[in-house]
XYZ file of C-alpha atoms in Angstrom:
274
model
C -83.801 -14.146 60.287
C -87.525 -14.738 60.104
C -88.771 -17.609 62.260
C -90.219 -20.766 60.651
C -92.703 -21.068 63.493
C -93.969 -18.646 66.166
C -95.632 -19.772 69.401
C -97.271 -17.100 71.532
C -98.681 -17.767 74.984
C -100.552 -15.899 77.656
C -102.589 -13.286 75.769
C -105.987 -12.622 74.303
C -106.498 -13.877 70.718
C -106.162 -10.532 68.907
C -103.082 -9.525 70.916
C -101.365 -12.861 70.306
C -102.069 -12.653 66.565
C -100.559 -9.156 66.351
C -97.490 -10.312 68.253
C -97.016 -13.379 66.037
C -97.400 -11.408 62.828
C -94.915 -8.822 64.038
C -92.281 -11.608 64.255
C -93.171 -12.669 60.724
C -92.811 -9.243 59.120
C -96.345 -7.943 59.657
C -99.559 -8.530 57.768
C -98.232 -6.442 54.858
C -95.639 -9.160 54.262
C -98.498 -11.479 53.228
C -101.298 -9.216 51.989
C -100.823 -6.534 49.358
C -103.101 -3.674 48.389
C -105.998 -4.777 46.138
C -105.640 -8.494 46.798
C -108.494 -10.924 47.321
C -107.988 -12.743 50.606
C -109.650 -15.862 51.963
C -109.655 -16.928 55.602
C -110.608 -20.519 56.331
C -111.417 -21.107 60.007
C -113.064 -24.156 61.463
C -116.819 -23.364 61.523
C -117.930 -26.974 61.344
C -120.256 -27.070 64.342
C -123.373 -25.344 65.623
C -121.716 -24.530 68.961
C -121.005 -21.424 71.012
C -117.382 -20.124 71.274
C -117.039 -21.374 74.897
C -117.178 -24.961 73.686
C -114.032 -24.625 71.454
C -115.611 -26.674 68.643
C -114.874 -23.850 66.178
C -112.100 -21.282 65.726
C -112.177 -18.337 68.156
C -114.311 -15.565 66.613
C -112.124 -12.804 68.077
C -109.085 -14.273 66.311
C -110.921 -14.521 62.986
C -112.344 -10.990 63.269
C -108.949 -9.542 64.024
C -107.345 -11.273 61.044
C -110.096 -9.877 58.757
C -109.475 -6.410 60.192
C -105.703 -6.681 59.641
C -106.166 -7.870 56.037
C -108.568 -5.003 55.294
C -106.092 -2.624 56.935
C -103.355 -3.943 54.607
C -105.514 -2.952 51.635
C -107.206 -6.223 50.715
C -109.973 -5.563 48.156
C -112.094 -8.249 49.835
C -111.787 -10.749 52.636
C -113.943 -13.861 52.290
C -114.504 -16.334 55.085
C -116.123 -19.789 54.681
C -116.119 -23.392 55.844
C -117.785 -26.515 54.515
C -119.472 -27.140 57.822
C -120.620 -30.500 59.198
C -123.924 -29.183 60.587
C -126.382 -26.574 59.222
C -124.062 -23.932 57.828
C -126.221 -20.934 58.678
C -126.459 -22.012 62.302
C -122.740 -22.780 62.427
C -121.859 -19.369 60.959
C -124.151 -17.593 63.428
C -123.770 -19.524 66.661
C -119.958 -19.840 66.383
C -119.862 -16.042 66.658
C -117.685 -16.011 63.532
C -120.170 -14.398 61.119
C -120.776 -11.481 63.475
C -117.020 -10.916 64.033
C -116.255 -11.151 60.298
C -118.986 -8.738 59.210
C -118.047 -6.267 61.953
C -114.474 -6.283 60.632
C -115.532 -5.662 57.021
C -115.276 -9.224 55.757
C -117.766 -11.332 53.835
C -119.129 -14.818 54.663
C -119.828 -17.106 51.707
C -121.553 -20.521 51.755
C -119.906 -23.848 50.942
C -122.924 -26.158 51.139
C -123.413 -26.775 47.406
C -121.259 -28.596 44.869
C -121.564 -25.645 42.473
C -119.151 -23.682 44.713
C -116.299 -26.118 43.909
C -114.019 -26.936 40.999
C -112.023 -30.101 40.335
C -108.261 -29.839 40.977
C -105.563 -32.433 40.371
C -103.462 -33.592 43.331
C -100.568 -35.283 41.454
C -98.625 -35.987 44.679
C -101.613 -37.556 46.394
C -101.478 -41.245 47.226
C -105.131 -42.215 47.809
C -106.668 -38.972 46.633
C -105.489 -37.880 43.188
C -107.954 -35.053 42.708
C -110.480 -33.115 44.741
C -113.230 -30.525 44.265
C -111.940 -27.395 46.018
C -113.944 -24.303 46.958
C -113.718 -21.610 44.268
C -113.020 -18.913 46.867
C -109.661 -20.600 47.541
C -108.929 -21.223 43.848
C -109.733 -17.650 42.859
C -108.102 -15.683 45.706
C -104.622 -14.110 45.755
C -103.746 -15.285 49.236
C -105.396 -17.404 51.923
C -104.980 -18.128 55.625
C -105.740 -21.459 57.281
C -107.086 -20.775 60.797
C -107.970 -24.017 62.605
C -108.724 -24.607 66.265
C -106.676 -27.230 68.133
C -108.820 -30.075 69.401
C -109.230 -33.783 70.026
C -110.835 -35.816 67.231
C -112.236 -39.345 67.250
C -110.984 -40.534 63.846
C -107.969 -38.292 63.235
C -106.861 -38.140 66.915
C -106.256 -34.403 66.577
C -107.693 -31.873 64.219
C -105.361 -28.979 63.443
C -104.208 -27.283 60.264
C -104.105 -30.191 57.782
C -107.397 -31.656 58.985
C -108.920 -28.165 58.499
C -108.442 -28.687 54.718
C -111.437 -31.025 54.771
C -113.498 -27.821 54.923
C -112.193 -26.590 51.514
C -113.110 -29.882 49.779
C -116.600 -30.844 48.608
C -116.618 -34.616 49.156
C -115.758 -35.031 52.834
C -117.009 -38.627 52.857
C -114.260 -39.690 50.435
C -111.666 -39.053 53.178
C -113.448 -41.335 55.639
C -113.752 -44.199 53.154
C -110.206 -44.066 51.716
C -108.006 -43.957 54.888
C -108.698 -40.648 56.595
C -105.065 -40.037 57.552
C -103.709 -40.634 54.043
C -106.383 -38.386 52.504
C -105.584 -35.578 54.944
C -101.903 -35.866 53.941
C -102.932 -35.930 50.271
C -105.081 -32.788 50.610
C -102.026 -31.034 52.093
C -100.179 -31.545 48.768
C -102.640 -29.100 47.088
C -100.358 -26.675 45.243
C -101.941 -23.454 46.535
C -100.654 -23.372 50.106
C -101.939 -20.948 52.734
C -99.663 -17.972 53.442
C -99.861 -19.048 57.096
C -101.453 -21.692 59.251
C -102.665 -19.884 62.381
C -103.582 -22.460 65.012
C -106.037 -21.193 67.613
C -105.150 -22.729 70.957
C -106.832 -20.083 73.128
C -109.381 -22.664 74.173
C -108.710 -26.264 73.209
C -111.040 -29.241 73.296
C -109.173 -31.986 75.077
C -111.807 -34.716 74.833
C -115.012 -35.739 73.042
C -113.910 -34.067 69.803
C -114.699 -32.903 67.214
C -117.932 -31.604 68.725
C -117.376 -31.766 72.484
C -120.131 -32.369 74.998
C -119.714 -29.613 77.553
C -117.305 -27.001 78.896
C -115.591 -29.784 80.897
C -114.030 -30.844 77.578
C -112.429 -27.411 77.225
C -109.116 -26.104 78.594
C -108.035 -22.471 78.261
C -104.410 -22.548 77.053
C -104.294 -18.934 75.763
C -101.855 -19.961 73.015
C -101.375 -19.382 69.292
C -99.069 -21.243 66.893
C -98.236 -19.807 63.489
C -96.202 -21.255 60.578
C -96.400 -21.585 56.802
C -95.432 -25.279 57.292
C -98.463 -27.555 57.906
C -96.406 -30.430 59.263
C -94.302 -28.276 61.613
C -97.279 -26.386 63.050
C -99.289 -29.578 63.564
C -96.319 -31.257 65.243
C -95.854 -28.302 67.576
C -99.591 -28.193 68.251
C -99.677 -31.856 69.290
C -96.760 -31.276 71.659
C -98.742 -28.401 73.199
C -101.929 -30.495 73.332
C -99.990 -33.328 75.005
C -99.313 -31.125 78.019
C -103.064 -31.302 78.709
C -103.965 -34.700 77.205
C -100.984 -37.010 76.489
C -101.019 -37.851 72.765
C -98.471 -39.867 70.832
C -97.403 -38.088 67.656
C -97.196 -41.479 65.907
C -100.934 -41.976 66.474
C -101.670 -38.851 64.457
C -100.608 -40.726 61.318
C -101.347 -37.994 58.802
C -98.373 -35.978 60.095
C -95.843 -38.633 59.171
C -97.671 -39.355 55.909
C -97.631 -35.647 54.978
C -93.895 -35.515 55.655
C -93.523 -38.501 53.303
C -95.580 -36.520 50.786
C -92.934 -33.736 51.107
C -95.418 -31.303 52.601
C -93.225 -30.181 55.520
C -91.098 -31.299 58.436
C -91.767 -32.765 61.899
C -88.217 -31.944 62.939
C -88.770 -28.793 64.946
C -85.176 -28.927 66.179
C -84.059 -28.045 62.635
C -86.307 -24.989 62.451
C -86.075 -21.443 63.744
C -88.789 -21.522 66.422
C -89.650 -18.328 68.275
C -91.454 -18.720 71.610
C -93.075 -15.643 73.193
C -94.701 -15.349 76.610
C -96.900 -12.306 77.093
């Protein structure tokens, strides 16, 4: 039976992605001919790939290539970045990788790109303005990088949803953890959460200060379940920088919001070493 979560270790980003997708039935299981696809990496920071502030460009480029190969009519990539979006797109290496693979980068820096959506299961956040690319696509992939974060403790797949929402400041003023859990109740879930743990930022997140904040773990975690993949990611992160799952409050709050499960022992988890 198909695994609920796949963890791949010891390879280059593109190779690990291919291996994980193979376990999950291949890219064609998720992307059909003619579909509009969106990929949402973390492109929040004007930093080079070595600093692990953003998602690995090789991983993003490979996913674009696979989606195009599966017959996607278009593959759009964006993030509502924290710093100058043009610089983030360029200096992260993501724009170059996406364009080379036949994808398209779109901006997210203006409110006109968003539409209001109800979040009936939200606790503190009952609605949000979500990027039209996500609302109008047939399928989307959430591709965060695993890293330390001041306010949220760790930023992984659920925290990456802040980049599909217009008003980021609302999260910070209405209990960041609860709002992250509320955003995860958004009805249009990603086909997969693909967590980039090739390089992780163990300290000074979300931006990092230098390469001394970065550890090369050469890992990838993939699951359709936000809560499960974030739980597994924190366990992996803890091997480098001990982190108490309870401190990453949005995970428990999202489970309460019926978004997914922290109980990995109840899931079919496939671990692969390359």
